PDB file of C-alpha atoms in Angstrom:
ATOM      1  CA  UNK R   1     -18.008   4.519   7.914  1.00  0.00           C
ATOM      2  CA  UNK R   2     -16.597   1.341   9.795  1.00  0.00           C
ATOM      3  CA  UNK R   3     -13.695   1.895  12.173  1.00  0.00           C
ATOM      4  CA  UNK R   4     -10.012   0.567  10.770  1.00  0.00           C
ATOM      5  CA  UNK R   5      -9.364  -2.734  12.517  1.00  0.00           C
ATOM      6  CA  UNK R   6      -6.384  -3.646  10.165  1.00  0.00           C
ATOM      7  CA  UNK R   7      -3.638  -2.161   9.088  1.00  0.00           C
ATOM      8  CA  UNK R   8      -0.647  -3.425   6.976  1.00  0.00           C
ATOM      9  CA  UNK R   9       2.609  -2.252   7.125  1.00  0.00           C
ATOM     10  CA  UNK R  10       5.071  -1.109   3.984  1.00  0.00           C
ATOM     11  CA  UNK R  11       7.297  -4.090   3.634  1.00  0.00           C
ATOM     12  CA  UNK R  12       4.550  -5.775   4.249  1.00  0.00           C
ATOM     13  CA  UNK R  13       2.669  -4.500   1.106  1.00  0.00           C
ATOM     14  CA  UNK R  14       5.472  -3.653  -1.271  1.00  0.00           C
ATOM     15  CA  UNK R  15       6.454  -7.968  -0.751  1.00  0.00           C
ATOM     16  CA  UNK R  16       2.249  -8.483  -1.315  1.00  0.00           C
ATOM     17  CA  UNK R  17       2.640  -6.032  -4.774  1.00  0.00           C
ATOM     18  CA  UNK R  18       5.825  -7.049  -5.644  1.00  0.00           C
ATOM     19  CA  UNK R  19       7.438  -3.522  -5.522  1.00  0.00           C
ATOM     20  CA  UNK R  20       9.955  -1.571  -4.554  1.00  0.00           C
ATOM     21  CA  UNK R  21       9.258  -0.323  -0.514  1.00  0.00           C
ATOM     22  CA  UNK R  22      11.455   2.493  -1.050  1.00  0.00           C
ATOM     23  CA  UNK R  23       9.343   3.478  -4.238  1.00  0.00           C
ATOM     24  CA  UNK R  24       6.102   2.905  -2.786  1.00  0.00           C
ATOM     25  CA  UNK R  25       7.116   5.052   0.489  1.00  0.00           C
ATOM     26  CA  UNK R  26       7.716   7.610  -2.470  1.00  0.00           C
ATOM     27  CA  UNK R  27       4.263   7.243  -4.034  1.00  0.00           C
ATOM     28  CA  UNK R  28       2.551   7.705  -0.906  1.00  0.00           C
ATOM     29  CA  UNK R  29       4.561  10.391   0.711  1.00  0.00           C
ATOM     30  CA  UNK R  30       1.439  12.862  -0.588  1.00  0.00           C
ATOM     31  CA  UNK R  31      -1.067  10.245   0.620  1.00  0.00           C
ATOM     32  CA  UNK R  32      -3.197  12.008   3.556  1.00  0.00           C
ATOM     33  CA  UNK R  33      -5.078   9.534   6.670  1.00  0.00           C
ATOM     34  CA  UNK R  34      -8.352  10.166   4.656  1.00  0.00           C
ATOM     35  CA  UNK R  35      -6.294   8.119   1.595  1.00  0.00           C
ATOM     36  CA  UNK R  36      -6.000   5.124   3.836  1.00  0.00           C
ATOM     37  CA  UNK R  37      -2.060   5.916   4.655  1.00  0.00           C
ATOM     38  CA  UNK R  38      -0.913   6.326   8.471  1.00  0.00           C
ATOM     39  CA  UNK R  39       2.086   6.063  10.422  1.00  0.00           C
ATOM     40  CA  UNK R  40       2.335   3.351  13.324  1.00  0.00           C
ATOM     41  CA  UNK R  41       4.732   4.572  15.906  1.00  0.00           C
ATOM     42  CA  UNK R  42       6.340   1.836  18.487  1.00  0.00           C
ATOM     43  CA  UNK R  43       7.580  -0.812  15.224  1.00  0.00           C
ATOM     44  CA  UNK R  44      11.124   0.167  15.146  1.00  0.00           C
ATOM     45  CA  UNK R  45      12.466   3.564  16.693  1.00  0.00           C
ATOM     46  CA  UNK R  46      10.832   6.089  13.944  1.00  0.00           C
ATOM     47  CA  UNK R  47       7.390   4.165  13.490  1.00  0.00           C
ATOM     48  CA  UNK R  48       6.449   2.415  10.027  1.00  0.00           C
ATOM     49  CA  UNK R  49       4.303   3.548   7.508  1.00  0.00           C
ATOM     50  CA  UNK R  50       1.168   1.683   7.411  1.00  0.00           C
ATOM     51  CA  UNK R  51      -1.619   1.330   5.156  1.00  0.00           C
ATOM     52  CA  UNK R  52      -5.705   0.468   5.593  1.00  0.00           C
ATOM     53  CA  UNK R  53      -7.461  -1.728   2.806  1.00  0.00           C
ATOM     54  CA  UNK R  54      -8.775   1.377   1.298  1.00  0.00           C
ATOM     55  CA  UNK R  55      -5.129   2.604   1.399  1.00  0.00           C
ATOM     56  CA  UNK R  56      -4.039  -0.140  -0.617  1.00  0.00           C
ATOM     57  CA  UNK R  57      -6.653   0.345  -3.060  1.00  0.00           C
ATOM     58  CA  UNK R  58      -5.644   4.193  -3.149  1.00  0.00           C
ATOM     59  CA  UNK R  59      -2.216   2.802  -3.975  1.00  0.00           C
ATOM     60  CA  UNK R  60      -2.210   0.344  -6.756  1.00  0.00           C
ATOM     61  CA  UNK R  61      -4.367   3.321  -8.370  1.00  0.00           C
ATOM     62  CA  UNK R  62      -1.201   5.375  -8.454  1.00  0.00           C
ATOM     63  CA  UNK R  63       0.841   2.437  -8.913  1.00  0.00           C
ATOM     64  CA  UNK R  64      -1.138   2.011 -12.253  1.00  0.00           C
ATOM     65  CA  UNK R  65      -1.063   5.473 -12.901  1.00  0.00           C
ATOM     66  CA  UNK R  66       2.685   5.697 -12.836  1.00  0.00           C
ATOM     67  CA  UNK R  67       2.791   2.530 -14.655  1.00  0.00           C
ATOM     68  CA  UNK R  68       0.993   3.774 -17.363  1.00  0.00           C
ATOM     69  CA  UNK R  69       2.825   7.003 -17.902  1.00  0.00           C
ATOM     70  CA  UNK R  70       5.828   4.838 -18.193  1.00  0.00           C
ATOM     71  CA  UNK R  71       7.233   6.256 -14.942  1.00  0.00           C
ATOM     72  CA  UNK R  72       7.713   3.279 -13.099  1.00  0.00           C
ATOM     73  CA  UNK R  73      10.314   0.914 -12.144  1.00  0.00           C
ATOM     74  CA  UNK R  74      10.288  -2.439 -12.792  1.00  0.00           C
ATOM     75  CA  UNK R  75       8.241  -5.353 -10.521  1.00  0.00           C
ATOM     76  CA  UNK R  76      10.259  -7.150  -8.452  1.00  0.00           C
ATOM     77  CA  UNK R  77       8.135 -10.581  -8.963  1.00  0.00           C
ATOM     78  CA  UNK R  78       7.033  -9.723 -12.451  1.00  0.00           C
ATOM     79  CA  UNK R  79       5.591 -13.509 -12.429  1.00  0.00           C
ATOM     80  CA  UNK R  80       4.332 -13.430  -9.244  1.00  0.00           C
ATOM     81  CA  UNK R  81       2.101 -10.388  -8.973  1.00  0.00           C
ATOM     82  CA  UNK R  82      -0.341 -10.516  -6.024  1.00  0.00           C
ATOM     83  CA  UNK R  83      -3.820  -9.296  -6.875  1.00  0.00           C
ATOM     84  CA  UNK R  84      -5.593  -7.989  -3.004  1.00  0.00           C
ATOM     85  CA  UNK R  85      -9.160  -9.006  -2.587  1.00  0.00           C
ATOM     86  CA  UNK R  86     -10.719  -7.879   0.171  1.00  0.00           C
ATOM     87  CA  UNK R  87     -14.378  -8.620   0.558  1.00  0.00           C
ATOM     88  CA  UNK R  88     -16.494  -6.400   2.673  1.00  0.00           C
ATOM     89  CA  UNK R  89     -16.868  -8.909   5.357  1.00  0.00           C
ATOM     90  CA  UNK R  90     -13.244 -10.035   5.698  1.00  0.00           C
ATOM     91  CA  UNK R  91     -12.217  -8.828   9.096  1.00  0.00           C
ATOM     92  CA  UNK R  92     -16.599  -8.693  10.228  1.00  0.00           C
ATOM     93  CA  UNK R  93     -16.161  -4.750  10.028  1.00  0.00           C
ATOM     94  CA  UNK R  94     -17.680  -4.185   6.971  1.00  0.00           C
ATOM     95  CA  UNK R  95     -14.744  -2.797   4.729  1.00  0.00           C
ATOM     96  CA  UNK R  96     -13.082   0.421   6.421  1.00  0.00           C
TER      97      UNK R  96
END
């Protein structure tokens, strides 16, 4: 397993998705390190929740899940949904 060199923050993913931060903080609340979910202390005063590509991944899977069981709110950017594509080699890791 390659070590994490990226992370991306919350906001930072729920403007990429087009969702709600407050509802993916929700969905990932159960979300353990090994799920690619971690919390970055020193960004603000109580740290930010932060995600790996694999974490990201691990999320739109639930994000899809909830979607489909019609337990989801709507997109913010319905028109402007932002598909991640991360190829192995993006960051010269190897994936994480």
């Amino acid at each position: 397993m390659a070590a994490i060199t990226t992370v991306f923050t919350i906001g930072h993913v729920a403007r990429m998705l087009g969702e709600d931060e407050h509802w993916l903080h929700e969905l990932s609340i159960d979300m353990e390190p090994e799920d690619g979910r971690l919390h970055v202390y020193g960004v603000g005063e109580d740290g930010v929740t932060a995600f790996t590509r694999d974490g990201i991944n691990n999320l739109q899977q639930i994000i899809a899940d909830h979607r489909a069981a019609g337990h989801a709110p709507h997109k913010l950017r319905s028109s402007e949904y932002i598909r991640l594509r991360f190829s192995p080699d993006a960051d010269g890791a190897g994936g994480d």
